[in-house]
Amino acid sequence: MEKQSDSNPPSAAHSIDVLPAAPVEDEENHDNGPPDGGFKAWAVVAGGLINYCATFAFWIFLLSSKILGLLNSFGTFQTYYQNDLLKGTSPSAISWIGSIQLFLLFIAGLAMGPAFDKFGARRMTVPGMILYVLSLMLTSFCTKYYQIFLSQGILFGIADAMVFYPTISAINMWFDKKRGIALGIVVAGSSIGDIIWPILVHYLLGQVGFPWTLRIVGFICLGMMLISTVLIVERRGNGTQDRHIDKKILKKELLSPIYTMVTAGFTFAYLGMFIPFYYLPQYGMAYGMSSTMGNYLLAILNAGSFFGRIISGFLADKIGGFNMTVATSLLSSIVLLTLLSAKTEASIIAFSAIYGLFSGGLISLQAATVARLTVNINTYGTMIGVQMAVNSIGVLIGNPIAGALVQHEDGGFNGMIIFAGVTLLFGSVLFIVSRITAAPKIKAF
């Protein structure tokens, strides 16, 4: 591998095993890169923030509601399903509604990523918006398990993927040097939604009941997504040749050792990273915290995550997205393992805030890291889509394994914490090795 000086970035002419950040054709001048600003670029960021607040945040709320069940003090959907609409259905069966949503969001990258590269953003976000709102409306009329599984599980998961991938892919076309902060702002939209949705849904459930709660939420999401759909557009150069994708180069990128190692790194990282989001309230209550305070742990974690996404994005622009991925994953794994000694209310609260701070930026940093490893930015959708499809293995099996470990210990959490911390730590090691291999002589990468 050819050596690089500290002052000169790698060139796309080198072997793509080095996988540099490639120049992107400008709308007016094909020799310039992304504008890194301007009205159109920041409009895409604003659209992404609104989109994530409307879709990704509400999806996380639905998912955590199903997994936490009766532990959630906001009157969650799982509580309603178990006690009313689906009375007699096991909690395990109901939790599969949320699990299939999460799995579909990731595995759909195999189709949604290449579709973005071929069709652009709007041809995906418009039908995605329609399906998203339709899934909420259909769920409001459901009375049986299979109906809810199809509408709120499968249809909702597919619709969320159709707006997620165009959003994250379009951002990377408009930004390079400011990519980190742009992605951080967008993903922070989900943290804002994490605060708004539980309060709003709790209020609506008490005032208008379950069916109209979903319908009102659907109309709110429709208004927000109409705005985001107008704002989120991909950036292409002039001429149809800009959509051409060299399949040989793309195949070489997808099979490169560095991309493969990073993909494995995120798979192991996600295997452990999401576990505290689902089991932290239960952990807190096991050590004497009230159910209300136990659920506040998620609010504290989300607050830390909001600041973590903004800060990590800002720092990624200064020291490199790959470097920040290594730092956030490594620090997250260390903090996660310290939960073994957190037995008091104060220490558990401190863990929630610090873990949220360090882990918050990892999802947005994944997008920045993949962009660094993409020679032709017009193939970015495929690159991030394939990677997240592989990552779906980790997000699908992580929480069931954690639950089995807790059950094996008769309600103990040590095995679960060690499993989550070690898998996240192993992912960090893979990031470190791939970072050193990709650009050993470049400090900011």
Short mmCIF file of C-alpha atoms in Angstrom, two decimals:
data_model
loop_
_atom_site.label_atom_id
_atom_site.label_comp_id
_atom_site.label_asym_id
_atom_site.label_seq_id
_atom_site.Cartn_x
_atom_site.Cartn_y
_atom_site.Cartn_z
CA MET A 1 0.00 0.00 0.00
CA GLU A 2 1.38 3.39 -0.98
CA LYS A 3 2.28 5.60 1.93
CA GLN A 4 0.65 9.00 2.41
CA SER A 5 2.00 12.13 4.01
CA ASP A 6 0.18 13.71 6.93
CA SER A 7 -0.70 16.78 4.91
CA ASN A 8 -2.07 15.15 1.79
CA PRO A 9 -5.33 13.19 1.76
CA PRO A 10 -5.45 9.84 -0.02
CA SER A 11 -6.42 9.90 -3.66
CA ALA A 12 -9.10 7.87 -5.37
CA ALA A 13 -6.46 6.76 -7.82
CA HIS A 14 -4.91 4.48 -5.23
CA SER A 15 -6.08 0.96 -4.52
CA ILE A 16 -9.55 1.11 -3.09
CA ASP A 17 -8.32 -1.12 -0.30
CA VAL A 18 -7.13 2.22 1.10
CA LEU A 19 -10.68 3.44 0.47
CA PRO A 20 -10.35 7.24 0.53
CA ALA A 21 -13.03 9.86 0.47
CA ALA A 22 -13.57 10.41 -3.21
CA PRO A 23 -14.31 13.75 -4.86
CA VAL A 24 -17.90 14.28 -5.84
CA GLU A 25 -18.97 16.14 -8.95
CA ASP A 26 -20.37 19.61 -8.33
CA GLU A 27 -23.58 20.71 -9.98
CA GLU A 28 -21.78 23.48 -11.86
CA ASN A 29 -18.16 22.38 -11.83
CA HIS A 30 -17.49 18.68 -12.13
CA ASP A 31 -14.05 19.13 -10.52
CA ASN A 32 -15.35 20.48 -7.20
CA GLY A 33 -16.53 18.48 -4.23
CA PRO A 34 -19.69 18.80 -2.09
CA PRO A 35 -20.55 22.42 -1.22
CA ASP A 36 -20.47 21.77 2.56
CA GLY A 37 -23.07 24.48 3.02
CA GLY A 38 -25.46 26.77 1.27
CA PHE A 39 -29.25 26.92 1.35
CA LYS A 40 -29.89 23.63 -0.48
CA ALA A 41 -27.43 21.67 1.65
CA TRP A 42 -28.72 22.93 4.99
CA ALA A 43 -32.30 22.54 3.78
CA VAL A 44 -31.57 18.83 3.37
CA VAL A 45 -30.26 18.78 6.96
CA ALA A 46 -33.43 20.53 8.19
CA GLY A 47 -35.55 18.05 6.27
CA GLY A 48 -33.59 15.16 7.74
CA LEU A 49 -34.03 16.46 11.29
CA ILE A 50 -37.80 16.79 10.79
CA ASN A 51 -37.91 13.36 9.17
CA TYR A 52 -36.06 11.66 12.02
CA CYS A 53 -38.21 13.43 14.61
CA ALA A 54 -41.37 12.20 12.87
CA THR A 55 -40.33 8.69 11.87
CA PHE A 56 -37.19 7.31 13.51
CA ALA A 57 -38.07 8.71 16.96
CA PHE A 58 -41.67 7.45 16.91
CA TRP A 59 -40.42 4.07 15.69
CA ILE A 60 -37.97 3.90 18.63
CA PHE A 61 -40.82 4.84 20.98
CA LEU A 62 -43.01 2.06 19.57
CA LEU A 63 -40.17 -0.42 19.78
CA SER A 64 -39.18 0.42 23.34
CA SER A 65 -42.86 0.43 24.35
CA LYS A 66 -43.24 -3.17 23.18
CA ILE A 67 -40.05 -4.40 24.79
CA LEU A 68 -40.43 -2.60 28.11
CA GLY A 69 -44.13 -3.38 28.38
CA LEU A 70 -45.52 -2.77 31.85
CA LEU A 71 -42.26 -1.20 32.97
CA ASN A 72 -42.98 1.94 30.97
CA SER A 73 -44.88 4.55 32.96
CA PHE A 74 -46.25 6.39 29.93
CA GLY A 75 -49.07 3.91 29.22
CA THR A 76 -47.38 2.12 26.35
CA PHE A 77 -48.81 0.21 23.44
CA GLN A 78 -47.70 -3.14 24.83
CA THR A 79 -49.59 -2.44 28.03
CA TYR A 80 -52.69 -1.62 26.01
CA TYR A 81 -52.27 -4.71 23.84
CA GLN A 82 -51.74 -7.06 26.78
CA ASN A 83 -54.54 -5.68 28.93
CA ASP A 84 -57.14 -4.76 26.33
CA LEU A 85 -56.85 -5.20 22.57
CA LEU A 86 -54.84 -8.44 22.53
CA LYS A 87 -55.69 -9.79 25.95
CA GLY A 88 -54.52 -13.37 26.23
CA THR A 89 -51.66 -12.94 23.75
CA SER A 90 -48.25 -13.61 25.30
CA PRO A 91 -45.86 -10.68 25.84
CA SER A 92 -43.28 -12.58 23.79
CA ALA A 93 -45.60 -12.74 20.79
CA ILE A 94 -46.40 -9.03 21.09
CA SER A 95 -42.71 -8.13 21.34
CA TRP A 96 -42.15 -9.71 17.91
CA ILE A 97 -44.05 -6.77 16.40
CA GLY A 98 -41.24 -4.48 17.52
CA SER A 99 -38.51 -6.96 16.66
CA ILE A 100 -39.68 -7.29 13.06
CA GLN A 101 -39.71 -3.50 12.72
CA LEU A 102 -36.08 -3.29 13.80
CA PHE A 103 -35.03 -6.19 11.60
CA LEU A 104 -36.79 -4.82 8.51
CA LEU A 105 -35.24 -1.37 8.94
CA PHE A 106 -31.77 -2.89 8.73
CA ILE A 107 -32.28 -5.75 6.28
CA ALA A 108 -34.18 -3.48 3.86
CA GLY A 109 -30.88 -1.77 3.14
CA LEU A 110 -30.20 -4.50 0.57
CA ALA A 111 -33.00 -3.04 -1.55
CA MET A 112 -33.30 0.56 -0.38
CA GLY A 113 -29.63 1.46 -0.76
CA PRO A 114 -29.35 0.46 -4.44
CA ALA A 115 -32.81 1.96 -5.09
CA PHE A 116 -31.60 5.34 -3.83
CA ASP A 117 -28.53 5.15 -6.10
CA LYS A 118 -30.80 4.46 -9.07
CA PHE A 119 -33.90 6.58 -8.42
CA GLY A 120 -32.85 9.30 -5.99
CA ALA A 121 -34.53 10.49 -2.79
CA ARG A 122 -38.01 11.70 -3.66
CA ARG A 123 -39.09 8.63 -5.60
CA MET A 124 -38.54 6.70 -2.38
CA THR A 125 -39.58 9.16 0.33
CA VAL A 126 -42.98 9.98 -1.21
CA PRO A 127 -44.23 6.36 -1.32
CA GLY A 128 -42.46 5.76 2.00
CA MET A 129 -44.39 8.64 3.55
CA ILE A 130 -47.68 7.30 2.22
CA LEU A 131 -47.01 3.79 3.52
CA TYR A 132 -45.81 5.15 6.88
CA VAL A 133 -49.00 7.10 7.52
CA LEU A 134 -51.11 4.27 6.09
CA SER A 135 -49.54 1.81 8.55
CA LEU A 136 -50.57 4.00 11.50
CA MET A 137 -54.08 4.48 10.16
CA LEU A 138 -54.56 0.77 9.49
CA THR A 139 -53.26 -0.12 12.94
CA SER A 140 -55.90 2.14 14.49
CA PHE A 141 -58.59 -0.15 13.03
CA CYS A 142 -56.92 -3.45 13.95
CA THR A 143 -58.49 -5.84 16.42
CA LYS A 144 -56.46 -9.03 15.95
CA TYR A 145 -52.81 -9.94 16.44
CA TYR A 146 -52.05 -10.83 12.83
CA GLN A 147 -53.54 -7.52 11.67
CA ILE A 148 -51.31 -5.50 13.99
CA PHE A 149 -48.30 -7.63 13.08
CA LEU A 150 -48.84 -6.90 9.37
CA SER A 151 -49.65 -3.19 9.68
CA GLN A 152 -47.58 -1.98 12.62
CA GLY A 153 -44.83 -4.58 12.25
CA ILE A 154 -44.14 -5.31 8.60
CA LEU A 155 -45.69 -2.31 6.79
CA PHE A 156 -44.36 0.18 9.34
CA GLY A 157 -40.87 -1.33 9.18
CA ILE A 158 -40.73 -1.20 5.38
CA ALA A 159 -42.07 2.36 5.28
CA ASP A 160 -39.53 3.54 7.86
CA ALA A 161 -36.71 2.05 5.78
CA MET A 162 -37.97 3.84 2.66
CA VAL A 163 -37.49 7.23 4.31
CA PHE A 164 -34.43 6.36 6.43
CA TYR A 165 -31.98 5.41 3.67
CA PRO A 166 -32.69 8.31 1.27
CA THR A 167 -32.29 10.76 4.15
CA ILE A 168 -28.96 9.49 5.39
CA SER A 169 -27.65 8.98 1.85
CA ALA A 170 -28.62 12.45 0.61
CA ILE A 171 -26.81 14.15 3.49
CA ASN A 172 -23.54 12.52 2.47
CA MET A 173 -23.85 13.90 -1.05
CA TRP A 174 -24.02 17.50 0.17
CA PHE A 175 -21.33 17.45 2.86
CA ASP A 176 -17.72 16.38 3.23
CA LYS A 177 -15.75 18.54 5.69
CA LYS A 178 -18.94 19.31 7.64
CA ARG A 179 -20.46 15.86 7.20
CA GLY A 180 -20.13 14.95 10.86
CA ILE A 181 -22.03 17.91 12.27
CA ALA A 182 -24.66 17.65 9.50
CA LEU A 183 -25.34 13.99 10.30
CA GLY A 184 -25.22 14.72 14.03
CA ILE A 185 -27.94 17.36 13.71
CA VAL A 186 -30.12 15.06 11.63
CA VAL A 187 -29.85 12.09 13.98
CA ALA A 188 -30.39 14.40 16.97
CA GLY A 189 -33.90 14.87 15.58
CA SER A 190 -34.75 11.41 16.88
CA SER A 191 -33.66 12.46 20.38
CA ILE A 192 -36.02 15.44 20.21
CA GLY A 193 -38.80 13.09 19.18
CA ASP A 194 -37.87 10.70 22.01
CA ILE A 195 -38.87 13.47 24.41
CA ILE A 196 -42.00 14.65 22.59
CA TRP A 197 -43.69 11.39 21.57
CA PRO A 198 -44.03 9.69 24.99
CA ILE A 199 -45.59 12.82 26.51
CA LEU A 200 -47.96 13.39 23.58
CA VAL A 201 -49.02 9.74 23.28
CA HIS A 202 -49.56 9.45 27.03
CA TYR A 203 -51.82 12.52 26.94
CA LEU A 204 -53.75 11.40 23.86
CA LEU A 205 -54.35 7.88 25.17
CA GLY A 206 -56.03 9.37 28.22
CA GLN A 207 -58.10 11.86 26.21
CA VAL A 208 -59.18 10.12 23.00
CA GLY A 209 -58.23 6.44 23.35
CA PHE A 210 -55.95 4.19 21.33
CA PRO A 211 -57.48 4.35 17.80
CA TRP A 212 -57.66 8.13 17.62
CA THR A 213 -54.23 8.47 19.24
CA LEU A 214 -52.70 6.65 16.28
CA ARG A 215 -54.78 8.64 13.79
CA ILE A 216 -53.73 11.97 15.30
CA VAL A 217 -50.11 10.87 15.35
CA GLY A 218 -50.50 9.81 11.73
CA PHE A 219 -51.76 13.27 10.70
CA ILE A 220 -48.94 14.97 12.63
CA CYS A 221 -46.37 12.73 10.96
CA LEU A 222 -47.95 13.40 7.56
CA GLY A 223 -47.53 17.16 8.00
CA MET A 224 -43.93 16.82 9.13
CA MET A 225 -43.03 14.36 6.39
CA LEU A 226 -44.56 16.54 3.67
CA ILE A 227 -42.08 19.23 4.66
CA SER A 228 -39.14 16.84 4.89
CA THR A 229 -39.96 15.23 1.53
CA VAL A 230 -39.77 18.63 -0.19
CA LEU A 231 -36.45 19.48 1.48
CA ILE A 232 -34.59 16.16 1.11
CA VAL A 233 -33.08 15.87 -2.36
CA GLU A 234 -29.97 14.09 -3.57
CA ARG A 235 -27.14 16.00 -5.21
CA ARG A 236 -26.21 14.97 -8.75
CA GLY A 237 -23.86 16.44 -11.33
CA ASN A 238 -25.06 17.57 -14.72
CA GLY A 239 -25.72 14.87 -17.27
CA THR A 240 -27.08 11.37 -17.11
CA GLN A 241 -23.58 9.95 -16.90
CA ASP A 242 -23.51 10.89 -13.23
CA ARG A 243 -25.91 8.05 -12.42
CA HIS A 244 -23.63 5.48 -14.01
CA ILE A 245 -22.31 2.93 -11.55
CA ASP A 246 -19.30 0.84 -12.45
CA LYS A 247 -20.33 -2.57 -11.13
CA LYS A 248 -16.75 -3.86 -11.09
CA ILE A 249 -15.61 -1.00 -8.86
CA LEU A 250 -18.68 -1.37 -6.66
CA LYS A 251 -18.05 -5.08 -6.26
CA LYS A 252 -14.43 -4.41 -5.35
CA GLU A 253 -15.52 -1.86 -2.75
CA LEU A 254 -18.05 -4.23 -1.21
CA LEU A 255 -15.52 -7.07 -1.01
CA SER A 256 -12.59 -4.97 0.18
CA PRO A 257 -11.07 -6.18 3.49
CA ILE A 258 -11.50 -2.80 5.18
CA TYR A 259 -15.18 -2.43 4.32
CA THR A 260 -15.78 -6.04 5.39
CA MET A 261 -14.00 -5.43 8.70
CA VAL A 262 -15.94 -2.23 9.39
CA THR A 263 -19.20 -4.00 8.57
CA ALA A 264 -18.31 -6.78 11.02
CA GLY A 265 -17.37 -4.09 13.56
CA PHE A 266 -20.79 -2.45 13.43
CA THR A 267 -22.51 -5.84 13.56
CA PHE A 268 -20.75 -6.71 16.83
CA ALA A 269 -21.15 -3.16 18.15
CA TYR A 270 -24.90 -3.18 17.56
CA LEU A 271 -25.13 -6.67 19.05
CA GLY A 272 -24.34 -5.13 22.43
CA MET A 273 -24.96 -1.39 22.11
CA PHE A 274 -28.78 -1.40 22.08
CA ILE A 275 -29.21 -3.72 25.07
CA PRO A 276 -29.11 -0.98 27.78
CA PHE A 277 -31.83 0.92 25.91
CA TYR A 278 -34.19 -1.99 26.56
CA TYR A 279 -33.15 -3.29 29.98
CA LEU A 280 -32.00 -0.20 31.88
CA PRO A 281 -35.36 0.52 33.60
CA GLN A 282 -35.61 -3.12 34.68
CA TYR A 283 -32.03 -2.96 35.97
CA GLY A 284 -32.71 0.21 37.95
CA MET A 285 -35.84 -1.21 39.56
CA ALA A 286 -33.95 -4.37 40.49
CA TYR A 287 -31.72 -2.17 42.66
CA GLY A 288 -34.50 -0.32 44.44
CA MET A 289 -35.52 2.43 42.03
CA SER A 290 -39.22 3.21 41.63
CA SER A 291 -40.91 2.36 38.34
CA THR A 292 -41.25 6.07 37.57
CA MET A 293 -37.58 6.74 38.25
CA GLY A 294 -36.62 3.60 36.37
CA ASN A 295 -38.31 4.93 33.28
CA TYR A 296 -36.73 8.34 33.71
CA LEU A 297 -33.45 6.55 33.08
CA LEU A 298 -34.43 6.32 29.41
CA ALA A 299 -35.15 10.05 29.31
CA ILE A 300 -31.74 10.71 30.86
CA LEU A 301 -30.09 8.33 28.39
CA ASN A 302 -31.85 10.04 25.46
CA ALA A 303 -30.83 13.47 26.73
CA GLY A 304 -27.21 12.33 26.86
CA SER A 305 -27.62 10.81 23.42
CA PHE A 306 -28.85 14.15 22.01
CA PHE A 307 -25.71 15.96 23.13
CA GLY A 308 -23.53 13.01 22.14
CA ARG A 309 -24.76 13.06 18.56
CA ILE A 310 -24.11 16.78 18.15
CA ILE A 311 -20.72 16.73 19.90
CA SER A 312 -19.46 13.61 18.12
CA GLY A 313 -20.51 15.05 14.78
CA PHE A 314 -18.70 18.30 15.49
CA LEU A 315 -15.54 16.49 16.59
CA ALA A 316 -15.73 14.13 13.60
CA ASP A 317 -15.27 17.13 11.31
CA LYS A 318 -12.16 18.11 13.27
CA ILE A 319 -10.38 14.79 13.79
CA GLY A 320 -12.14 12.50 11.30
CA GLY A 321 -15.32 10.41 11.30
CA PHE A 322 -13.39 7.14 11.43
CA ASN A 323 -11.41 8.33 14.44
CA MET A 324 -14.59 9.35 16.27
CA THR A 325 -16.18 5.99 15.50
CA VAL A 326 -13.26 4.31 17.22
CA ALA A 327 -13.43 6.70 20.17
CA THR A 328 -17.19 6.53 20.75
CA SER A 329 -17.42 2.76 20.43
CA LEU A 330 -14.43 2.17 22.69
CA LEU A 331 -15.64 4.58 25.38
CA SER A 332 -19.18 3.17 25.15
CA SER A 333 -17.93 -0.37 25.72
CA ILE A 334 -15.87 0.69 28.75
CA VAL A 335 -18.78 2.62 30.27
CA LEU A 336 -21.13 -0.28 29.58
CA LEU A 337 -18.89 -2.68 31.52
CA THR A 338 -18.83 -0.26 34.50
CA LEU A 339 -22.55 -0.99 34.92
CA LEU A 340 -21.39 -4.15 36.71
CA SER A 341 -20.49 -1.97 39.70
CA ALA A 342 -23.38 0.51 39.45
CA LYS A 343 -25.76 -0.57 42.23
CA THR A 344 -26.99 2.73 43.66
CA GLU A 345 -29.54 5.13 42.21
CA ALA A 346 -26.95 7.88 41.75
CA SER A 347 -24.47 5.60 39.96
CA ILE A 348 -27.14 4.17 37.65
CA ILE A 349 -28.32 7.68 36.74
CA ALA A 350 -24.72 8.69 36.04
CA PHE A 351 -24.29 5.63 33.85
CA SER A 352 -27.43 6.52 31.86
CA ALA A 353 -26.19 10.03 31.11
CA ILE A 354 -22.61 9.03 30.26
CA TYR A 355 -23.56 6.00 28.18
CA GLY A 356 -26.05 8.07 26.23
CA LEU A 357 -23.38 10.70 25.61
CA PHE A 358 -20.81 8.24 24.22
CA SER A 359 -23.12 5.86 22.37
CA GLY A 360 -25.36 8.54 20.88
CA GLY A 361 -23.20 9.37 17.89
CA LEU A 362 -22.38 5.85 16.75
CA ILE A 363 -25.32 5.51 14.32
CA SER A 364 -24.65 8.84 12.60
CA LEU A 365 -20.92 8.14 12.61
CA GLN A 366 -21.59 4.91 10.75
CA ALA A 367 -22.91 6.97 7.83
CA ALA A 368 -19.83 9.21 7.89
CA THR A 369 -17.49 6.21 8.08
CA VAL A 370 -19.09 4.46 5.12
CA ALA A 371 -18.86 7.69 3.13
CA ARG A 372 -15.11 7.70 3.87
CA LEU A 373 -14.87 4.20 2.44
CA THR A 374 -16.83 4.97 -0.74
CA VAL A 375 -14.82 5.84 -3.87
CA ASN A 376 -17.86 6.90 -5.93
CA ILE A 377 -20.41 8.76 -3.78
CA ASN A 378 -23.14 7.75 -6.25
CA THR A 379 -22.81 4.20 -4.88
CA TYR A 380 -23.10 5.33 -1.27
CA GLY A 381 -26.69 4.11 -0.94
CA THR A 382 -25.64 0.59 -1.87
CA MET A 383 -22.63 0.68 0.45
CA ILE A 384 -24.61 1.79 3.54
CA GLY A 385 -27.56 -0.42 2.61
CA VAL A 386 -25.52 -3.62 2.33
CA GLN A 387 -23.68 -2.84 5.55
CA MET A 388 -26.85 -2.23 7.55
CA ALA A 389 -28.42 -5.37 6.10
CA VAL A 390 -25.52 -7.37 7.53
CA ASN A 391 -25.82 -5.41 10.80
CA SER A 392 -29.43 -6.61 11.05
CA ILE A 393 -28.08 -9.90 12.38
CA GLY A 394 -26.69 -8.13 15.43
CA VAL A 395 -29.78 -6.05 16.17
CA LEU A 396 -32.06 -9.07 15.71
CA ILE A 397 -30.33 -11.49 18.08
CA GLY A 398 -28.80 -9.13 20.65
CA ASN A 399 -31.82 -8.53 22.86
CA PRO A 400 -33.14 -12.12 22.81
CA ILE A 401 -29.68 -13.28 23.92
CA ALA A 402 -29.66 -10.63 26.66
CA GLY A 403 -33.10 -11.73 27.83
CA ALA A 404 -32.03 -15.37 27.89
CA LEU A 405 -28.97 -14.46 30.00
CA VAL A 406 -31.13 -12.56 32.50
CA GLN A 407 -33.51 -15.50 32.72
CA HIS A 408 -30.58 -17.93 33.15
CA GLU A 409 -29.39 -15.91 36.16
CA ASP A 410 -32.92 -15.83 37.62
CA GLY A 411 -33.15 -12.08 37.14
CA GLY A 412 -29.45 -11.28 37.47
CA PHE A 413 -27.80 -8.91 35.02
CA ASN A 414 -24.06 -9.64 35.18
CA GLY A 415 -24.05 -12.05 32.24
CA MET A 416 -26.08 -9.65 30.13
CA ILE A 417 -23.77 -6.72 30.92
CA ILE A 418 -20.63 -8.73 30.18
CA PHE A 419 -22.10 -9.99 26.92
CA ALA A 420 -23.14 -6.48 25.80
CA GLY A 421 -19.88 -4.86 26.87
CA VAL A 422 -17.59 -7.48 25.35
CA THR A 423 -19.37 -7.59 21.98
CA LEU A 424 -19.26 -3.79 21.77
CA LEU A 425 -15.60 -3.87 22.76
CA PHE A 426 -14.85 -6.45 20.07
CA GLY A 427 -16.55 -4.21 17.53
CA SER A 428 -14.28 -1.39 18.71
CA VAL A 429 -11.20 -3.55 18.15
CA LEU A 430 -12.31 -4.22 14.58
CA PHE A 431 -12.76 -0.46 14.06
CA ILE A 432 -9.25 0.18 15.35
CA VAL A 433 -7.66 -2.44 13.08
CA SER A 434 -9.58 -1.23 10.02
CA ARG A 435 -8.72 2.41 10.80
CA ILE A 436 -4.99 1.66 11.04
CA THR A 437 -5.11 -0.44 7.88
CA ALA A 438 -7.07 2.14 5.87
CA ALA A 439 -4.92 5.21 6.47
CA PRO A 440 -1.95 4.62 8.80
CA LYS A 441 -0.24 7.93 7.95
CA ILE A 442 -3.26 10.23 8.03
CA LYS A 443 -4.15 11.81 11.37
CA ALA A 444 -7.61 13.14 10.57
CA PHE A 445 -9.55 10.38 8.81
#
